[in-house]
Short mmCIF file of C-alpha atoms (C1' of nucleotides) in Angstrom, two decimals:
data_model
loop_
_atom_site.label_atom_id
_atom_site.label_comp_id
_atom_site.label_asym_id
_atom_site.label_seq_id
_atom_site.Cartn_x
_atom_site.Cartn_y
_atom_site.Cartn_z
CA UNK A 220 212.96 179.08 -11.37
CA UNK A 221 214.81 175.80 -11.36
CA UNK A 222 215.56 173.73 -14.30
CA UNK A 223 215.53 170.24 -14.42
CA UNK A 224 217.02 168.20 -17.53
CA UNK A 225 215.88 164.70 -17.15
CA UNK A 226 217.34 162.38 -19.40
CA UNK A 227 216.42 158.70 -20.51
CA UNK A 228 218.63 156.11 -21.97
CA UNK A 229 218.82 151.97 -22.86
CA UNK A 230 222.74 151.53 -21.93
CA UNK A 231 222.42 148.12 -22.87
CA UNK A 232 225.13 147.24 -19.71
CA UNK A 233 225.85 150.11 -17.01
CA UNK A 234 229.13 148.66 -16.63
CA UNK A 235 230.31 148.21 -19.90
CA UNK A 236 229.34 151.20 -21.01
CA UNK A 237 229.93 153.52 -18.03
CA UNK A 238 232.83 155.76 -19.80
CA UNK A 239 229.91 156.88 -22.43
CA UNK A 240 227.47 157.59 -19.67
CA UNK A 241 231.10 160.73 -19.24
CA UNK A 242 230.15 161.83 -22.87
CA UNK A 243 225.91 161.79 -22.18
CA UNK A 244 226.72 163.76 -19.10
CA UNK A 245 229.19 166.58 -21.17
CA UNK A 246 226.74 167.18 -24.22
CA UNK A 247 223.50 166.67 -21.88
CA UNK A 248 224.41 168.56 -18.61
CA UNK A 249 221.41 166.51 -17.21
CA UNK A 250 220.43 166.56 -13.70
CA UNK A 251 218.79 162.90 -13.88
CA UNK A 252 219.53 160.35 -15.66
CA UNK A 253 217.18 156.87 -15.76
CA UNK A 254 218.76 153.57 -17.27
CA UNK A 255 217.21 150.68 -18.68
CA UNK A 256 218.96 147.42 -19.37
CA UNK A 257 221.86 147.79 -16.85
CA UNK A 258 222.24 144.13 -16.63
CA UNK A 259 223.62 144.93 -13.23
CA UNK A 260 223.21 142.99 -10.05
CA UNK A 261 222.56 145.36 -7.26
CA UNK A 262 225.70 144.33 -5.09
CA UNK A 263 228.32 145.27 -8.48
CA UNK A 264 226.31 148.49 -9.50
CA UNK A 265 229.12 150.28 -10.41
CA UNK A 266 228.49 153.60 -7.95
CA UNK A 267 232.03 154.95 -7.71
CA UNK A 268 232.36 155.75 -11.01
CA UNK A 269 229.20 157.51 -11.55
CA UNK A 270 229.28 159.48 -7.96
CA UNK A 271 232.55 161.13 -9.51
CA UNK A 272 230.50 162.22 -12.62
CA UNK A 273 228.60 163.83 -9.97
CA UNK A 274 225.61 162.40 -9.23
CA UNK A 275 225.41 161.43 -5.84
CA UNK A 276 221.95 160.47 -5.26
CA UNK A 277 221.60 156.53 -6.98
CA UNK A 278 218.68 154.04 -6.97
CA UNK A 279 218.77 150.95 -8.45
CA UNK A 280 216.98 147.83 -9.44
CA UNK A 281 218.87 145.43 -10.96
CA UNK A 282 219.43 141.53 -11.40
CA UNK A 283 222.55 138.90 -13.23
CA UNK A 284 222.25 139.31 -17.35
CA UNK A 285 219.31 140.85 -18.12
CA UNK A 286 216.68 144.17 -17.33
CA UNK A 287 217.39 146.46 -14.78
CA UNK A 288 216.83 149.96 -14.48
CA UNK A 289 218.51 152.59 -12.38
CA UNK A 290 218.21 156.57 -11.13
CA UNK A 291 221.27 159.10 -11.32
CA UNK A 292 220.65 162.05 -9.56
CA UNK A 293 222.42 165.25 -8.68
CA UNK A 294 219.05 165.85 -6.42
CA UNK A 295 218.30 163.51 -3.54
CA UNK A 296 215.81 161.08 -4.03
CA UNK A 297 213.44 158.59 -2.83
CA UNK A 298 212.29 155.37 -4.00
CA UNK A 299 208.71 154.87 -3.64
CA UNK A 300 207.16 152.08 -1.86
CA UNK A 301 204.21 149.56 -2.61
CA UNK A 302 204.37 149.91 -6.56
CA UNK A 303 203.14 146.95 -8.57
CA UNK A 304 205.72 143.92 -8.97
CA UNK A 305 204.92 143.94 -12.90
CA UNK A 306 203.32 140.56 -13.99
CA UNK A 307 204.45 138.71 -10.64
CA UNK A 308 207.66 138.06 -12.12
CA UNK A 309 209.80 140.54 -10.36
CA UNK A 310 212.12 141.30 -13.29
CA UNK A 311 213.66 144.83 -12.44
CA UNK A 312 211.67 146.20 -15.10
CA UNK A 313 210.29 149.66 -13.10
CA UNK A 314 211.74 151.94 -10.57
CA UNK A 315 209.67 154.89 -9.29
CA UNK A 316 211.40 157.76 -7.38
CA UNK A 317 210.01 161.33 -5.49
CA UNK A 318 212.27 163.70 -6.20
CA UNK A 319 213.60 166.57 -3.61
CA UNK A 320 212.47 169.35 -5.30
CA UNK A 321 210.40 172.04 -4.11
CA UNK A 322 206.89 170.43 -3.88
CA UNK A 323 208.33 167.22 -5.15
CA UNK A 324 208.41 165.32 -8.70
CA UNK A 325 207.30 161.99 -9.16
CA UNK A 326 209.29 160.04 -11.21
CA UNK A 327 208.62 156.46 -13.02
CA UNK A 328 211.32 154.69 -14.90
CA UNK A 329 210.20 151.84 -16.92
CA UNK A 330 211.87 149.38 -19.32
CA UNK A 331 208.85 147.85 -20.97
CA UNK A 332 209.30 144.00 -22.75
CA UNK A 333 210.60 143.58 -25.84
CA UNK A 334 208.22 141.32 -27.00
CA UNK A 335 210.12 138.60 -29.24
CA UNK A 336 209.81 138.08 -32.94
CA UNK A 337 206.28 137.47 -33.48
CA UNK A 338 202.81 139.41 -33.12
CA UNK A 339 200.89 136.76 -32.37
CA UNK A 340 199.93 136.54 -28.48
CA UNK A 341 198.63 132.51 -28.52
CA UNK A 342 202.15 131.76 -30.16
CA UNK A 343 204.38 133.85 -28.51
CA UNK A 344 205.14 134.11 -24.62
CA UNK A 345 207.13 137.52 -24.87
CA UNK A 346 203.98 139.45 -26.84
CA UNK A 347 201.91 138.24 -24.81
CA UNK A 348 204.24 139.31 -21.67
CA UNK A 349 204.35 142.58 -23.39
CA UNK A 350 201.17 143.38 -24.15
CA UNK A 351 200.12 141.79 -20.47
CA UNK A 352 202.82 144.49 -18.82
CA UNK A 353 201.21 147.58 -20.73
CA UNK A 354 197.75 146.40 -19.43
CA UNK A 355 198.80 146.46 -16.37
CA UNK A 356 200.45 149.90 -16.38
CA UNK A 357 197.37 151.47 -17.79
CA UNK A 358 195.49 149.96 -15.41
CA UNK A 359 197.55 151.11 -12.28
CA UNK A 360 197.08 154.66 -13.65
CA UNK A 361 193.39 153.85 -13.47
CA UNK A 362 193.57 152.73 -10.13
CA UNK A 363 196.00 155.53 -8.68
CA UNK A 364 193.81 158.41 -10.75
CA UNK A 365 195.86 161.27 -12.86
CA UNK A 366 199.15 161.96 -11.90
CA UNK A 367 200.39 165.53 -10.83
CA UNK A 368 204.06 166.57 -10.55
CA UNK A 369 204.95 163.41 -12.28
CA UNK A 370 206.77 161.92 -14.91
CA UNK A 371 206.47 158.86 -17.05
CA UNK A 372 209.81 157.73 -19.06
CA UNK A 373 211.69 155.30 -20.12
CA UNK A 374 212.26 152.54 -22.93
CA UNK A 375 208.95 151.23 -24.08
CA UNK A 376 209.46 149.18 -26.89
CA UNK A 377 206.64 150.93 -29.08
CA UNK A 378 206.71 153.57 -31.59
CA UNK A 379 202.99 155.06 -31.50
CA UNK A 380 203.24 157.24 -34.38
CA UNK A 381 203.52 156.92 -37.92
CA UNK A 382 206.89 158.79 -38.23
CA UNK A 383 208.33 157.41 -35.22
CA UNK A 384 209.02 154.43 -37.31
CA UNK A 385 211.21 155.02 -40.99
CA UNK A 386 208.37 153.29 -42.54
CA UNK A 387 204.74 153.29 -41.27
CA UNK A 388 203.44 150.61 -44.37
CA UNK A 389 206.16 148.07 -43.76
CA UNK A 390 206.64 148.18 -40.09
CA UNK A 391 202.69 147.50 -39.67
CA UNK A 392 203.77 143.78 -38.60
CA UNK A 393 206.37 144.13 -37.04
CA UNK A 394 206.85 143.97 -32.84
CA UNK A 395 206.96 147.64 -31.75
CA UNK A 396 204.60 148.84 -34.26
CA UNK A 397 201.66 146.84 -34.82
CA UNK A 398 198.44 148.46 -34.17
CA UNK A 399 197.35 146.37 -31.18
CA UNK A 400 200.41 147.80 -29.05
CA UNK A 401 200.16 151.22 -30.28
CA UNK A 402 196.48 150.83 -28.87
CA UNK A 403 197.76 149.53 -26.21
CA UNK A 404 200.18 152.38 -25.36
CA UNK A 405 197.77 155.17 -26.56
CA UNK A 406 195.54 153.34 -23.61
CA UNK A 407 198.47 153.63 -20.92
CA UNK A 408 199.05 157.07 -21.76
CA UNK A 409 194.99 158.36 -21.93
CA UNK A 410 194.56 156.16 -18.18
CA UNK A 411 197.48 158.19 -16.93
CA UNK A 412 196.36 161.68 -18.68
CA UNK A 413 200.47 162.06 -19.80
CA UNK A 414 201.57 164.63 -22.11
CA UNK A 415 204.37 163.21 -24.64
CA UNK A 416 207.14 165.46 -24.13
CA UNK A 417 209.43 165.12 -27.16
CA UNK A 418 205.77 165.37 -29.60
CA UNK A 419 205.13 168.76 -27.32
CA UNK A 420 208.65 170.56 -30.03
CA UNK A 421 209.27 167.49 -32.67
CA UNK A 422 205.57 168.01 -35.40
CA UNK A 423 203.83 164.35 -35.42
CA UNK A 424 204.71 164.11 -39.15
CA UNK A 425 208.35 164.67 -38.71
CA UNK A 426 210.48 161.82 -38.44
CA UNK A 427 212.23 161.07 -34.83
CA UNK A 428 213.65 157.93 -33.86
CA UNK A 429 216.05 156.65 -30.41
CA UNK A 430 216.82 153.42 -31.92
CA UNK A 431 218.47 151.98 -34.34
CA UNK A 432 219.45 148.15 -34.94
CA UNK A 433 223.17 146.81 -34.77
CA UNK A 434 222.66 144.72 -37.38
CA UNK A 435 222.43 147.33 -40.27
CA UNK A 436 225.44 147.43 -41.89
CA UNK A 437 225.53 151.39 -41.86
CA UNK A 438 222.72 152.45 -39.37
CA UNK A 439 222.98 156.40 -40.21
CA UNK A 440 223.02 155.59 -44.11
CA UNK A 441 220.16 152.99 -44.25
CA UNK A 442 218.33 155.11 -41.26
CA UNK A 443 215.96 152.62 -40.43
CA UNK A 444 215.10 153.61 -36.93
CA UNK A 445 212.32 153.66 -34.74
CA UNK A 446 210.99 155.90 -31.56
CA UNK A 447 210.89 153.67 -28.80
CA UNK A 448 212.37 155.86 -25.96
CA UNK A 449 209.82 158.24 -24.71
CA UNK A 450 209.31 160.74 -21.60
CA UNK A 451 205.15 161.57 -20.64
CA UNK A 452 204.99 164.28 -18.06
CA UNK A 453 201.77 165.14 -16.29
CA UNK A 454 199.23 167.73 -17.75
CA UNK A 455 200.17 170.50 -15.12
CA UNK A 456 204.32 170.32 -16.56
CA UNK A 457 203.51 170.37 -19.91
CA UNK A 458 204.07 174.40 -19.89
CA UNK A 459 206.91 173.61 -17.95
CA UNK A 460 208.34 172.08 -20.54
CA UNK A 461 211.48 174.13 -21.68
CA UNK A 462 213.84 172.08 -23.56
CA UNK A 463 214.66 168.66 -25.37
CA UNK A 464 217.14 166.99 -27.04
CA UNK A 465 217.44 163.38 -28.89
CA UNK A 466 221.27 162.72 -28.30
CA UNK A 467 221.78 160.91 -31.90
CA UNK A 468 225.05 160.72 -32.15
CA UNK A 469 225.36 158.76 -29.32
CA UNK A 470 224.59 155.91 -31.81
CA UNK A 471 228.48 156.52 -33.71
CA UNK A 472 230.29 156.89 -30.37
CA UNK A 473 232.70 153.65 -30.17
CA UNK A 474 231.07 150.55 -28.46
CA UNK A 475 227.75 152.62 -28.87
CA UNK A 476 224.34 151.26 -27.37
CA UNK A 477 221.62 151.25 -30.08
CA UNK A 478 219.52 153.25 -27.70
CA UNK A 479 220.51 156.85 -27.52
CA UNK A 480 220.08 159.27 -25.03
CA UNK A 481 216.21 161.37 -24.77
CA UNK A 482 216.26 164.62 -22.64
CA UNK A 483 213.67 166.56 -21.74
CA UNK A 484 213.97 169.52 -19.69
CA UNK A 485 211.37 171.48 -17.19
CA UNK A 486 211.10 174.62 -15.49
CA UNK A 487 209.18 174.50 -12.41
"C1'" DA B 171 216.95 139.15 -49.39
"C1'" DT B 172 213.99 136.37 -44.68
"C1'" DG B 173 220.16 137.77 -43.27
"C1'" DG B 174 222.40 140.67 -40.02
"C1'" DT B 175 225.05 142.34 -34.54
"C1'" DC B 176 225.23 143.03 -29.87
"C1'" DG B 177 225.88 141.87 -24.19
"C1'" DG B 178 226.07 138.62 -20.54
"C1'" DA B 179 226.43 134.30 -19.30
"C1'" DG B 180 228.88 130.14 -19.49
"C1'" DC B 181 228.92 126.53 -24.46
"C1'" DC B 182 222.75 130.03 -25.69
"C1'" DC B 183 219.30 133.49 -24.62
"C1'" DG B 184 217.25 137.91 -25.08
"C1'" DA B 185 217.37 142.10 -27.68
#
DNA sequence: ATGGTCGGAGCCCGA
């Protein structure tokens, strides 16, 4: 039976950080890896140096300073056609991909809006964008019906649970945890019937967190983090489901992104 | 206590 370790991961710059993306691929051994936040036009994508960490099959989505996401593969791929251009704005914010495996995988890379400072949708544009974008994801999955063979990742910006945040009381108002986008993820992931992958092994009142700010003066001492990184796989994979791993000490490596790498892996 | 640190662009913006 094949085994397929996808991974997730905000780089926060593909180019920048490209000699880390060495050390994800050594303590990983993934097979796929989706970016978010490249902040890589398409035309300086840096492919040379990630074809020699062997992954030869690349899609990519990018545009100058900001967003972007991108697919590593060792499998060949295909980008899908005709999938929603997120809030007419075009911002390289989703890339969805069929992978060449036997019957095919579906997969759906997403880097979902931060939302800005305040949780206030009349005074804020970005909430508002945020909790617009989520809307419309839930309601694609609506239109498309339940996914099979499929998979749902990628940095959402909201920590559902209570213990994917370090403290459920105090982050109650704060962007990424309030209650109306935790309703409105719980929504995205009911439309689309997805299984949360990393929940399936981690216990919901466990603490688990991908995230954690650069401006805490010692981010593994104060620990303040927060779950924002997910991979969803379709109903029929979750007993395919064979393996995970939350790569935290990606967030000490030198020049580190405060993302680290999420890996979940699947037997099919 | 209401700060703090990043990356990319280009002399701030978004996270």
């Amino acid at each position: 039976m094949p085994t397929l370790r996808i991974v997730t991961w905000n780089i926060n710059s593909v180019r920048l950080r490209l000699p880390l993306l060495a050390d994800l691929v050594r303590d990983l051994a993934p097979d796929v890896i989706c970016l978010q936040e490249t902040k890589c036009p398409d035309d300086l994508f840096p492919h040379d140096g990630i074809a020699a960490l062997g992954f030869p099959h690349r899609a990519q989505r990018g545009m100058k300073g900001y967003n972007g996401v991108a697919i590593l593969s060792r499998i060949p791929l295909a980008v899908r056609e005709g999938d929603p251009n997120w809030c007419e704005k075009g911002d390289c914010r989703h890339l969805g991909v069929t992978l060449d495996v036997p019957g095919g995988l579906e997969l759906h890379n997403f880097y979902v809006p931060a939302g800005g400072d305040m949780p206030d949708r009349a005074a804020n544009p970005k909430f508002a964008h945020k909790l617009d974008f989520v809307a419309e994801a839930a309601a694609w999955e609506r239109a498309r019906g339940g996914a099979r063979r499929a998979v749902m990742l990628g940095d959402l910006n909201i920590a559902p649970l209570e213990h994917d945040v370090w403290s459920h009381r105090q982050m109650l108002g704060v962007v990424s945890h309030t209650p109306v986008e935790v309703e409105a993820l719980n929504a995205w992931q009911q439309a689309g019937a997805w299984h949360d992958a990393l929940r399936h092994f981690v216990p919901p009142a466990e603490k688990l967190y991908t995230w954690w700010s650069y401006r805490a003066k010692d981010w593994a001492a104060a620990n303040r983090g927060r779950r924002l990184d997910h991979i969803w796989v379709s109903q029929d994979l979750a007993g395919a489901l064979s393996g995970w791993n939350v790569l935290k000490a990606a967030r000490g490596w030198t020049q580190a992104s405060d993302h680290v790498p999420v890996m979940a892996e699947i037997t099919l």
